[in-house]
Coordinates of C-alpha atoms in Angstrom, one line a residue:
Chain W
X29 CA 54.3 94.6 57.3
X30 CA 53.4 95.9 60.7
X31 CA 55.7 93.3 62.3
X32 CA 58.6 94.5 60.2
X33 CA 58.0 98.1 61.1
X34 CA 57.9 97.3 64.7
X35 CA 61.1 95.3 64.6
X36 CA 62.8 98.2 62.8
X37 CA 61.6 100.8 65.2
X38 CA 61.9 99.0 68.5
X39 CA 65.6 99.0 69.2
X40 CA 66.3 102.6 68.1
X41 CA 65.8 104.3 71.4
X42 CA 65.1 103.2 74.9
X43 CA 63.1 105.3 77.3
X44 CA 65.8 107.8 78.4
X45 CA 64.4 108.4 81.9
X46 CA 63.4 104.9 83.2
X47 CA 65.0 105.3 86.7
X48 CA 65.1 102.3 89.0
X49 CA 63.6 103.1 92.4
X50 CA 67.0 103.3 94.1
X51 CA 68.2 105.9 91.7
X52 CA 64.9 107.8 92.0
X53 CA 65.4 107.9 95.7
X54 CA 69.0 109.1 95.3
X55 CA 68.1 111.8 92.9
X56 CA 65.2 112.8 95.1
X57 CA 67.6 113.1 98.1
X58 CA 70.0 115.2 96.0
X59 CA 67.3 117.6 94.9
X60 CA 66.1 117.9 98.5
X61 CA 69.7 118.8 99.5
X62 CA 69.9 121.5 96.9
X63 CA 66.6 122.9 97.9
X64 CA 67.6 122.9 101.6
X65 CA 70.8 124.7 100.6
X66 CA 68.9 127.3 98.6
X67 CA 66.3 128.2 101.2
X68 CA 68.4 127.5 104.3
X69 CA 67.4 130.8 105.8
X70 CA 63.7 129.9 105.7
X71 CA 64.0 126.4 106.9
X72 CA 66.3 126.8 109.9
X73 CA 64.4 127.4 113.1
X74 CA 67.4 129.2 114.7
X75 CA 70.5 131.0 113.3
X76 CA 73.4 128.6 113.2
X77 CA 75.5 130.6 115.6
X78 CA 72.8 131.3 118.2
X79 CA 74.0 129.9 121.5
X80 CA 71.7 128.9 124.4
X81 CA 74.0 127.9 127.2
X82 CA 71.0 126.8 129.4
X83 CA 70.1 124.2 126.8
X84 CA 73.5 122.4 126.1
X85 CA 73.7 118.8 125.1
X86 CA 69.9 118.4 124.6
X87 CA 69.3 115.0 122.9
X88 CA 67.3 114.7 119.6
X89 CA 63.5 114.1 119.7
X90 CA 63.9 110.3 119.1
X91 CA 66.3 110.0 122.1
X92 CA 64.2 111.8 124.6
X93 CA 64.6 115.4 123.5
X94 CA 61.8 118.0 123.0
X95 CA 60.4 119.8 119.9
X96 CA 62.2 123.0 120.7
X97 CA 65.4 121.4 119.3
X98 CA 64.3 118.5 117.1
X99 CA 67.8 117.1 116.5
X100 CA 69.2 118.3 119.9
X101 CA 71.8 120.8 120.7
X102 CA 75.6 120.8 120.9
X103 CA 78.2 121.8 123.5
X104 CA 77.3 125.5 123.2
X105 CA 73.5 124.9 123.1
X106 CA 73.3 125.6 119.3
X107 CA 70.5 123.9 117.5
X108 CA 71.8 120.9 115.5
X109 CA 69.0 121.0 112.9
X110 CA 69.7 124.6 112.1
X111 CA 73.5 124.0 112.0
X112 CA 73.0 121.0 109.7
X113 CA 70.9 123.1 107.3
X114 CA 73.4 125.8 107.1
X115 CA 76.3 123.3 106.9
X116 CA 74.6 121.6 103.9
X117 CA 74.6 125.0 102.2
X118 CA 78.2 125.7 102.8
X119 CA 79.5 122.2 102.1
X120 CA 77.4 121.9 98.9
X121 CA 78.5 125.4 97.7
X122 CA 82.2 124.7 98.2
X123 CA 81.8 121.3 96.5
X124 CA 79.9 122.7 93.5
X125 CA 82.3 125.6 93.1
X126 CA 85.3 123.3 93.5
X127 CA 83.9 120.8 90.9
X128 CA 83.2 123.6 88.5
X129 CA 86.6 125.2 88.7
X130 CA 88.3 121.8 88.4
X131 CA 86.2 120.8 85.4
X132 CA 86.7 124.1 83.5
X133 CA 90.4 124.3 84.3
X134 CA 91.0 120.6 83.5
X135 CA 89.1 120.7 80.2
X136 CA 90.9 123.9 79.1
X137 CA 94.2 122.2 79.8
X138 CA 93.1 119.1 77.9
X139 CA 92.0 121.1 74.9
X140 CA 95.2 123.2 75.0
X141 CA 97.4 120.0 75.2
X142 CA 95.5 118.3 72.4
X143 CA 95.3 121.3 70.0
X144 CA 98.8 122.7 70.5
X145 CA 100.7 119.4 71.0
X146 CA 104.5 119.7 71.3
X147 CA 105.9 121.3 74.4
X148 CA 102.5 122.4 75.7
X149 CA 101.2 118.9 75.5
X150 CA 104.3 117.5 77.2
X151 CA 104.1 120.0 80.0
X152 CA 100.4 119.4 80.7
X153 CA 100.8 115.7 80.7
X154 CA 103.8 115.9 83.0
X155 CA 101.6 118.0 85.4
X156 CA 98.9 115.4 85.1
X157 CA 101.3 112.6 86.0
X158 CA 102.7 114.7 88.9
X159 CA 99.2 115.4 90.2
X160 CA 98.5 111.6 90.2
X161 CA 101.7 111.0 92.1
X162 CA 100.7 113.1 95.1
X163 CA 97.9 111.9 97.5
X164 CA 95.1 114.4 97.2
X165 CA 94.5 115.1 100.9
X166 CA 98.3 115.5 101.4
X167 CA 98.5 118.1 98.6
X168 CA 95.6 120.0 100.0
X169 CA 97.1 120.0 103.5
X170 CA 100.4 121.2 102.2
X171 CA 99.0 124.1 100.2
X172 CA 96.9 125.1 103.3
X173 CA 100.1 125.1 105.3
X174 CA 102.1 127.3 102.8
X175 CA 99.4 129.8 101.9
X176 CA 97.3 129.9 105.1
X177 CA 93.5 129.5 104.9
X178 CA 90.9 131.7 103.4
X179 CA 87.7 130.6 101.8
X180 CA 88.6 131.5 98.2
X181 CA 91.9 129.6 98.4
X182 CA 90.1 126.7 100.0
X183 CA 87.7 126.4 97.1
X184 CA 90.6 126.3 94.7
X185 CA 92.4 123.7 96.7
X186 CA 89.3 121.5 96.8
X187 CA 89.0 121.9 93.0
X188 CA 92.6 120.4 92.6
X189 CA 91.4 116.9 93.2
X190 CA 90.3 115.6 89.8
X191 CA 91.2 118.3 87.3
X192 CA 93.7 115.8 85.7
X193 CA 90.8 113.4 84.9
X194 CA 89.0 116.1 82.8
X195 CA 92.4 116.9 81.1
X196 CA 92.9 113.3 80.1
X197 CA 89.3 113.1 78.8
X198 CA 89.4 116.3 76.8
X199 CA 92.9 115.7 75.4
X200 CA 92.0 112.2 74.4
X201 CA 89.0 113.4 72.5
X202 CA 90.9 116.2 70.7
X203 CA 93.7 113.9 69.7
X204 CA 91.4 111.3 68.3
X205 CA 89.1 113.8 66.5
X206 CA 91.8 116.0 65.2
X207 CA 92.5 113.8 62.1
X208 CA 88.8 113.2 61.3
X209 CA 87.3 114.6 58.1
X210 CA 84.9 117.0 59.6
X211 CA 87.6 118.8 61.6
X212 CA 89.7 119.1 58.4
X213 CA 86.7 120.4 56.5
X214 CA 85.8 123.0 59.2
X215 CA 89.4 124.1 59.3
X216 CA 89.7 124.3 55.5
X217 CA 86.7 126.6 55.7
X218 CA 88.7 128.9 57.8
X219 CA 87.5 128.2 61.3
X220 CA 89.8 129.2 64.1
X221 CA 90.8 127.1 67.1
X222 CA 88.2 128.7 69.4
X223 CA 85.4 127.9 66.9
X224 CA 86.6 124.3 66.3
X225 CA 86.8 123.7 70.0
X226 CA 83.6 125.3 71.1
X227 CA 81.3 124.5 68.2
X228 CA 82.7 121.1 67.1
X229 CA 84.8 119.4 69.7
X230 CA 83.1 120.4 73.0
X231 CA 79.6 119.1 72.1
X232 CA 81.2 115.7 71.5
X233 CA 82.5 115.5 75.0
X234 CA 79.9 117.4 77.1
X235 CA 78.2 114.2 78.1
X236 CA 81.4 112.5 79.2
X237 CA 82.4 115.7 81.1
X238 CA 79.1 115.8 82.9
X239 CA 79.4 112.2 83.9
X240 CA 83.0 112.7 85.1
X241 CA 81.9 115.7 87.2
X242 CA 79.1 113.7 88.7
X243 CA 81.5 110.9 89.6
X244 CA 84.0 113.3 91.0
X245 CA 81.5 115.2 93.1
X246 CA 81.5 112.7 96.0
X247 CA 85.3 112.9 96.2
X248 CA 85.2 116.7 96.3
X249 CA 82.6 116.6 99.1
X250 CA 84.8 114.1 101.0
X251 CA 87.9 116.3 100.5
X252 CA 86.2 119.4 101.9
X253 CA 84.5 117.6 104.8
X254 CA 87.8 115.8 105.7
X255 CA 89.8 119.0 105.8
X256 CA 87.1 120.7 107.8
X257 CA 86.9 117.7 110.1
X258 CA 90.6 118.0 110.7
X259 CA 90.0 121.7 111.7
X260 CA 92.0 122.9 108.7
X261 CA 89.1 123.7 106.3
X262 CA 86.1 125.8 106.9
X263 CA 86.8 127.8 110.1
X264 CA 84.3 128.8 112.8
X265 CA 82.1 130.8 112.9
X266 CA 81.5 129.4 109.4
X267 CA 80.1 125.9 109.4
X268 CA 80.5 122.7 107.4
X269 CA 79.3 119.2 107.8
X270 CA 82.9 118.1 108.4
X271 CA 83.5 120.8 110.9
X272 CA 80.4 119.7 112.9
X273 CA 81.7 116.2 113.1
X274 CA 85.1 117.4 114.1
X275 CA 83.6 119.4 117.0
X276 CA 81.3 116.6 118.0
X277 CA 84.1 114.1 118.1
X278 CA 85.1 115.4 121.6
X279 CA 81.6 114.7 123.1
X280 CA 81.0 111.2 121.7
X281 CA 80.6 109.6 125.1
X282 CA 77.8 111.9 126.3
X283 CA 76.3 113.4 123.1
X284 CA 76.8 111.1 120.2
X285 CA 74.3 113.0 118.1
X286 CA 76.5 116.1 117.6
X287 CA 78.8 114.0 115.4
X288 CA 76.6 111.3 114.1
X289 CA 73.8 113.3 112.6
X290 CA 75.9 115.5 110.3
X291 CA 77.9 112.3 109.5
X292 CA 74.7 110.6 108.2
X293 CA 73.9 113.6 106.0
X294 CA 77.4 113.5 104.4
X295 CA 77.1 109.7 103.9
X296 CA 73.7 110.0 102.3
X297 CA 74.9 112.8 100.0
X298 CA 78.0 110.9 98.8
X299 CA 76.1 107.7 98.5
X300 CA 73.3 109.3 96.4
X301 CA 75.7 111.0 94.2
X302 CA 77.7 107.8 93.6
X303 CA 74.6 105.9 92.7
X304 CA 73.3 108.6 90.5
X305 CA 76.7 109.1 88.8
X306 CA 77.0 105.4 88.1
X307 CA 73.5 105.3 86.6
X308 CA 74.2 108.4 84.5
X309 CA 77.4 106.9 83.2
X310 CA 75.8 103.7 82.1
X311 CA 73.1 105.8 80.4
X312 CA 75.1 108.5 78.8
X313 CA 78.6 107.3 78.4
X314 CA 79.3 103.6 78.1
X315 CA 82.9 104.4 77.2
X316 CA 83.7 105.3 80.8
X317 CA 82.2 102.1 82.2
X318 CA 84.3 100.5 84.9
X319 CA 86.7 103.3 85.3
X320 CA 85.2 104.5 88.6
Chain J
X15 CA 112.1 94.8 78.6
X16 CA 115.1 96.9 79.7
X17 CA 113.8 99.6 77.5
X18 CA 110.4 99.5 79.0
X19 CA 112.0 99.6 82.5
X20 CA 114.2 102.5 81.5
X21 CA 111.2 104.5 80.2
X22 CA 109.3 103.9 83.4
X23 CA 112.3 104.7 85.5
X24 CA 112.9 107.9 83.6
X25 CA 109.3 108.9 84.1
X26 CA 109.5 108.2 87.8
X27 CA 112.6 110.4 88.2
X28 CA 110.9 113.1 86.1
X29 CA 107.8 113.0 88.2
X30 CA 109.8 113.4 91.3
X31 CA 111.8 116.3 89.8
X32 CA 108.5 118.0 88.9
X33 CA 107.1 117.6 92.4
X34 CA 110.3 118.9 94.0
X35 CA 110.3 121.9 91.6
X36 CA 106.6 122.5 92.4
X37 CA 107.4 122.7 96.1
X38 CA 110.3 125.1 95.4
X39 CA 107.9 127.2 93.3
X40 CA 105.1 127.2 95.8
X41 CA 107.5 128.2 98.6
X42 CA 108.8 131.1 96.5
X43 CA 105.2 132.2 95.6
X44 CA 104.1 132.0 99.2
X45 CA 106.6 134.7 100.1
X46 CA 110.1 135.1 101.6
X47 CA 111.2 131.5 102.6
X48 CA 113.2 132.9 105.5
X49 CA 110.0 134.4 106.9
X50 CA 107.9 131.3 106.2
X51 CA 110.4 128.6 107.1
X52 CA 111.6 130.2 110.4
X53 CA 109.4 130.6 113.5
X54 CA 107.8 134.1 113.9
X55 CA 109.9 135.0 116.9
X56 CA 113.2 134.6 115.1
X57 CA 115.4 137.7 115.6
X58 CA 116.1 139.6 112.3
X59 CA 119.9 139.0 112.4
X60 CA 119.2 135.2 112.6
X61 CA 116.8 135.5 109.7
X62 CA 119.5 137.4 107.7
X63 CA 122.0 134.6 108.6
X64 CA 119.7 132.0 107.2
X65 CA 119.0 134.0 104.1
X66 CA 122.8 133.9 103.3
X67 CA 123.0 130.3 104.4
X68 CA 120.2 129.3 102.1
X69 CA 121.5 131.5 99.4
X70 CA 118.4 133.6 99.2
X71 CA 120.5 136.6 98.1
X72 CA 121.6 134.6 95.1
X73 CA 119.9 134.5 91.6
X74 CA 116.9 132.2 91.4
X75 CA 118.4 129.5 89.3
X76 CA 121.3 129.2 91.7
X77 CA 118.8 128.9 94.6
X78 CA 117.0 126.2 92.7
X79 CA 120.2 124.3 92.2
X80 CA 121.1 124.5 95.9
X81 CA 117.6 123.5 96.8
X82 CA 117.8 120.4 94.6
X83 CA 121.1 119.5 96.1
X84 CA 119.9 119.8 99.7
X85 CA 116.8 117.7 99.0
X86 CA 118.9 115.1 97.3
X87 CA 121.0 115.0 100.4
X88 CA 117.9 114.5 102.6
X89 CA 118.2 118.0 104.1
X90 CA 114.7 119.4 104.5
X91 CA 115.4 121.9 107.2
X92 CA 114.8 121.8 110.9
X93 CA 111.5 121.3 112.7
X94 CA 110.2 124.4 114.5
X95 CA 108.7 122.1 117.2
X96 CA 111.8 120.4 118.5
X97 CA 114.7 121.7 116.5
X98 CA 115.4 118.2 115.0
X99 CA 116.0 117.6 111.3
X100 CA 112.7 117.4 109.6
X101 CA 113.7 114.2 107.9
X102 CA 114.4 112.4 111.2
X103 CA 110.9 113.4 112.5
X104 CA 109.3 112.1 109.3
X105 CA 111.4 108.9 109.3
X106 CA 110.2 108.0 112.8
X107 CA 106.5 107.9 111.6
X108 CA 107.1 105.8 108.6
X109 CA 107.1 102.3 110.3
X110 CA 103.8 103.2 112.0
X111 CA 102.2 104.3 108.8
X112 CA 103.7 101.4 106.9
X113 CA 102.2 98.9 109.4
X114 CA 98.8 100.5 109.3
X115 CA 98.8 101.0 105.6
X116 CA 99.9 97.5 104.7
X117 CA 97.5 95.8 107.1
X118 CA 94.7 97.9 105.7
X119 CA 95.7 97.0 102.2
X120 CA 95.8 93.3 103.0
X121 CA 92.4 93.4 104.7
X122 CA 91.0 95.3 101.8
X123 CA 92.3 92.7 99.4
X124 CA 91.0 89.8 101.5
X125 CA 87.5 91.3 101.6
X126 CA 87.4 93.1 98.2
X127 CA 88.9 90.5 95.8
X128 CA 86.6 87.5 96.7
X129 CA 83.6 89.8 96.9
X130 CA 84.3 91.3 93.5
X131 CA 85.2 88.1 91.7
X132 CA 82.3 86.1 93.0
X133 CA 80.0 89.1 92.0
X134 CA 81.4 88.8 88.5
X135 CA 80.9 85.0 88.4
X136 CA 77.3 85.4 89.5
X137 CA 76.8 88.4 87.2
X138 CA 73.4 90.1 87.8
X139 CA 72.4 87.5 90.4
X140 CA 71.4 88.3 93.9
X141 CA 75.0 87.8 95.2
X142 CA 76.2 90.3 92.6
X143 CA 73.6 92.9 93.7
X144 CA 74.4 92.4 97.4
X145 CA 78.1 92.6 96.8
X146 CA 77.8 95.8 94.7
X147 CA 75.4 97.4 97.2
X148 CA 77.8 96.8 100.1
X149 CA 80.7 98.0 97.9
X150 CA 79.0 101.3 97.1
X151 CA 78.2 101.7 100.8
X152 CA 81.8 101.0 101.6
X153 CA 83.3 103.6 99.4
X154 CA 80.7 106.3 100.0
X155 CA 81.0 106.4 103.7
X156 CA 83.4 109.2 104.8
X157 CA 86.4 107.6 106.6
X158 CA 86.1 110.0 109.6
X159 CA 82.5 109.0 110.0
X160 CA 83.2 105.3 109.8
X161 CA 86.0 105.8 112.4
X162 CA 83.6 107.6 114.8
X163 CA 80.9 104.9 114.4
X164 CA 83.5 102.2 115.2
X165 CA 84.6 104.1 118.3
X166 CA 81.0 104.5 119.4
X167 CA 80.4 100.8 118.9
X168 CA 83.6 99.1 120.0
X169 CA 85.2 101.5 122.4
X170 CA 82.2 103.3 124.1
X171 CA 79.3 100.9 123.9
X172 CA 80.9 97.4 123.9
X173 CA 84.2 98.6 125.5
X174 CA 86.2 95.9 123.8
X175 CA 88.7 97.9 121.8
X176 CA 90.9 101.0 122.7
X177 CA 90.0 104.1 120.8
X178 CA 93.4 105.7 120.8
X179 CA 97.1 104.9 120.9
X180 CA 99.5 102.5 119.2
X181 CA 101.0 100.4 122.0
X182 CA 99.8 97.0 121.1
X183 CA 98.5 95.1 118.1
X184 CA 95.0 95.5 119.5
X185 CA 95.3 99.2 118.9
X186 CA 95.8 98.4 115.3
X187 CA 92.4 96.8 114.8
X188 CA 90.1 99.9 114.6
X189 CA 92.3 102.1 112.4
X190 CA 92.9 99.2 110.1
X191 CA 89.2 98.5 109.8
X192 CA 88.4 102.2 109.2
X193 CA 91.0 102.5 106.5
X194 CA 90.3 99.1 104.9
X195 CA 86.5 99.1 104.5
X196 CA 86.3 101.9 101.9
X197 CA 89.2 100.5 100.0
X198 CA 87.6 97.0 100.0
X199 CA 84.5 98.6 98.5
X200 CA 86.5 100.2 95.6
X201 CA 88.5 97.1 95.1
X202 CA 85.4 94.8 95.0
X203 CA 83.9 97.0 92.3
X204 CA 87.1 97.1 90.3
X205 CA 87.7 93.4 90.7
X206 CA 84.2 92.7 89.4
X207 CA 84.7 94.9 86.3
X208 CA 88.2 93.4 85.6
X209 CA 86.9 89.8 86.0
X210 CA 83.8 90.5 83.9
X211 CA 86.0 91.9 81.1
X212 CA 88.1 88.8 81.0
X213 CA 85.1 86.4 81.3
X214 CA 83.7 88.0 78.1
X215 CA 86.9 87.1 76.1
X216 CA 86.7 84.3 73.5
X217 CA 89.5 82.2 75.1
X218 CA 87.3 81.7 78.1
X219 CA 84.6 80.3 76.0
X220 CA 87.2 78.0 74.4
X221 CA 88.4 76.9 77.8
X222 CA 84.9 76.2 78.9
X223 CA 84.2 74.3 75.7
X224 CA 87.2 72.1 76.5
X225 CA 85.3 71.0 79.6
X226 CA 87.4 72.7 82.2
X227 CA 85.3 72.9 85.4
X228 CA 83.9 76.3 86.4
X229 CA 86.2 76.8 89.3
X230 CA 89.2 75.9 87.2
X231 CA 88.1 78.4 84.5
X232 CA 88.0 81.2 87.2
X233 CA 91.2 80.3 89.1
X234 CA 93.5 79.1 86.3
X235 CA 92.4 81.2 83.4
X236 CA 90.4 84.2 84.3
X237 CA 92.2 85.5 87.4
X238 CA 95.8 85.6 86.0
X239 CA 94.4 87.8 83.2
X240 CA 92.5 90.0 85.5
X241 CA 95.6 90.4 87.6
X242 CA 97.2 93.2 85.5
X243 CA 94.4 95.8 85.7
X244 CA 94.1 94.9 89.4
X245 CA 97.8 95.5 89.9
X246 CA 97.4 98.9 88.2
X247 CA 94.6 99.7 90.5
X248 CA 96.7 98.9 93.5
X249 CA 99.1 101.6 92.5
X250 CA 96.2 104.1 92.8
X251 CA 95.1 102.6 96.1
X252 CA 98.5 103.5 97.7
X253 CA 97.5 107.2 97.3
X254 CA 94.1 106.5 98.9
X255 CA 95.8 104.8 101.8
X256 CA 98.1 107.7 102.4
X257 CA 95.3 110.3 102.1
X258 CA 93.2 108.2 104.4
X259 CA 96.0 107.9 106.9
X260 CA 95.9 111.6 107.6
X261 CA 92.3 111.2 108.8
X262 CA 92.5 107.8 110.5
X263 CA 95.7 108.5 112.3
X264 CA 94.3 111.7 113.7
X265 CA 91.1 110.1 114.9
X266 CA 92.9 107.1 116.6
X267 CA 95.9 109.0 117.8
X268 CA 98.2 106.8 115.7
X269 CA 101.6 108.4 115.5
X270 CA 102.2 108.0 111.7
X271 CA 102.9 110.1 108.7
X272 CA 99.4 111.4 108.2
X273 CA 99.0 112.6 111.7
X274 CA 102.4 114.3 111.6
X275 CA 101.3 116.2 108.5
X276 CA 98.0 117.3 110.1
X277 CA 99.8 118.4 113.3
X278 CA 102.5 120.2 111.4
X279 CA 100.0 122.0 109.2
X280 CA 98.1 123.2 112.4
X281 CA 101.4 124.4 113.8
X282 CA 102.6 125.7 110.5
X283 CA 105.8 123.7 111.0
X284 CA 106.7 124.1 107.3
X285 CA 110.0 122.2 107.2
X286 CA 108.2 119.1 108.4
X287 CA 105.3 119.7 106.0
X288 CA 107.7 120.0 103.1
X289 CA 109.5 116.8 104.2
X290 CA 106.2 114.9 104.5
X291 CA 104.9 115.8 101.1
X292 CA 108.2 115.0 99.4
X293 CA 108.6 111.7 101.2
X294 CA 104.9 110.8 100.4
X295 CA 105.5 111.6 96.7
X296 CA 108.6 109.5 96.8
X297 CA 106.7 106.6 98.3
X298 CA 104.0 106.9 95.6
X299 CA 106.5 107.1 92.7
X300 CA 108.4 104.2 94.1
X301 CA 105.4 102.0 94.6
X302 CA 104.2 102.8 91.1
X303 CA 107.6 101.8 89.7
X304 CA 107.3 98.6 91.7
X305 CA 103.8 98.0 90.2
X306 CA 105.4 98.5 86.7
X307 CA 108.1 95.9 87.5
X308 CA 105.5 93.5 88.7
X309 CA 103.6 94.3 85.6
X310 CA 106.4 93.1 83.4
X311 CA 106.7 89.9 85.4
X312 CA 102.9 89.3 85.0
X313 CA 102.7 90.2 81.4
X314 CA 105.6 88.8 79.3
X315 CA 104.2 90.7 76.2
X316 CA 105.9 93.8 77.6
X317 CA 109.3 92.1 76.9
X318 CA 109.1 93.6 73.4
X319 CA 109.2 97.4 72.9
X320 CA 106.0 97.4 70.8
X321 CA 104.2 95.7 73.7
X322 CA 105.6 98.3 76.1
X323 CA 104.3 101.1 73.9
X324 CA 100.8 99.8 73.6
X325 CA 100.6 99.1 77.3
X326 CA 98.2 101.3 79.3
X327 CA 99.8 104.5 80.4
X328 CA 99.1 103.9 84.0

């Protein structure tokens, strides 16, 4: 009797939060990054624009530097640690905002295409195809050239990479669910499109959307840092991890730390997010498996 | 088969048309094309001359028609930087980017395919874990950071490779490595998934049951079937190569398409920017069409129209 009950209960649900150590470390790093971004003002020993021309090119502590500038200083004597802290804030903020705009816009387009079908559907899917036919970085660079750079536009441009994936996801779901009995029933009861989408379709797809957003995030970070690295994204006196690398590139021979330290931060961020995203996908949404 | 090709060809042309229209639209949204496309110091009467020449005083649909016509004839305007046709400036960079892109793609295939396939064969073993760990490292590392690390190591520390230029084949090594390693990581992961999927199919069990040796199962039976998804993935990789070229070519001073785009954006040399984006789109659409043709050759089921319809959309 007991045996039978055990065998009936056992496979129902696995522990939802059994994280392998690597994933735990990745998640921990990401949480730390968000915290750093939130309290950047408290953490940074100096302001990120404070120059000390008497203390230029100081090496980090582990390469013979001193405690006044733990991670050294750059070509203008600015404290690298403080600059990295503020750069984490701006890079994460842009990536989060970009991801959010892309996800909301893409999902709305997908729902519109799936619900309205016909010409709307055709148009949206043509746009999705066209988006996939243009290299993301090329598109971003072109838009920056035509419209000039300001931070608001920059966030929108960064959000462009990936909106098509949310659209495919949302449209696919709507098309497959449209014919199902519960939607027919809800509609027969007089529910409008907005109610059907928000109350009945959206909850079905939230997990997939979150996974997609997590998997997209590293790409968004890379797009922002790449553009800033090329000197066409975040402009001084603003700061970004990519911009720091771009500036440090000129001093590689004498002061490698200016470029390498922020590079490590970007790398660890994208690595952690990829690991965490893969894990989340395997946990929440097996249907997406292998599409990364 | 012809029908499938016709559908794909039609889609390719349509995609190109949409991209060209989008550029037209963006140019009109951004402001007066004569102000944007001509250098700031242009005298007003010259601007007025170009307005009439480009038909900016005509109705919008006529402007659009003229625009399509000039793009079709390869007329993208004149570069601000050196007064040469923008298309000629772009054409000069294509062989360089082609060389870099193809060698990076080859290297990525040489590293990524064996890594991914052997990971799938030794599923969940130590080799699989090691391969996937290096793959995730490979595609998480920012290209510009990888390039800088390679310069630090090979050009500044060991002093064995040049960090900039394009004179000899030796100059090709570092940009190729930088572009290829992240691609190899993605490719390894994708090859693993594709191989695993095929290895799970019943016909593989049948082949194994017949007593075919393990290597034969992989090479003769699993790989040909995993080739189709891999081919589709390669179409996407072309876009990554082009995006990556903008960064890699800038770091290593490689005079290709990507660097031209970055330089032109910095200078706001819009005729060249416009030419680059349209040519890049053309390359993407063309290579995707090529992938579709190879797809038919690899998968005879597409010969029938039903097969073509149930084929993956990408």
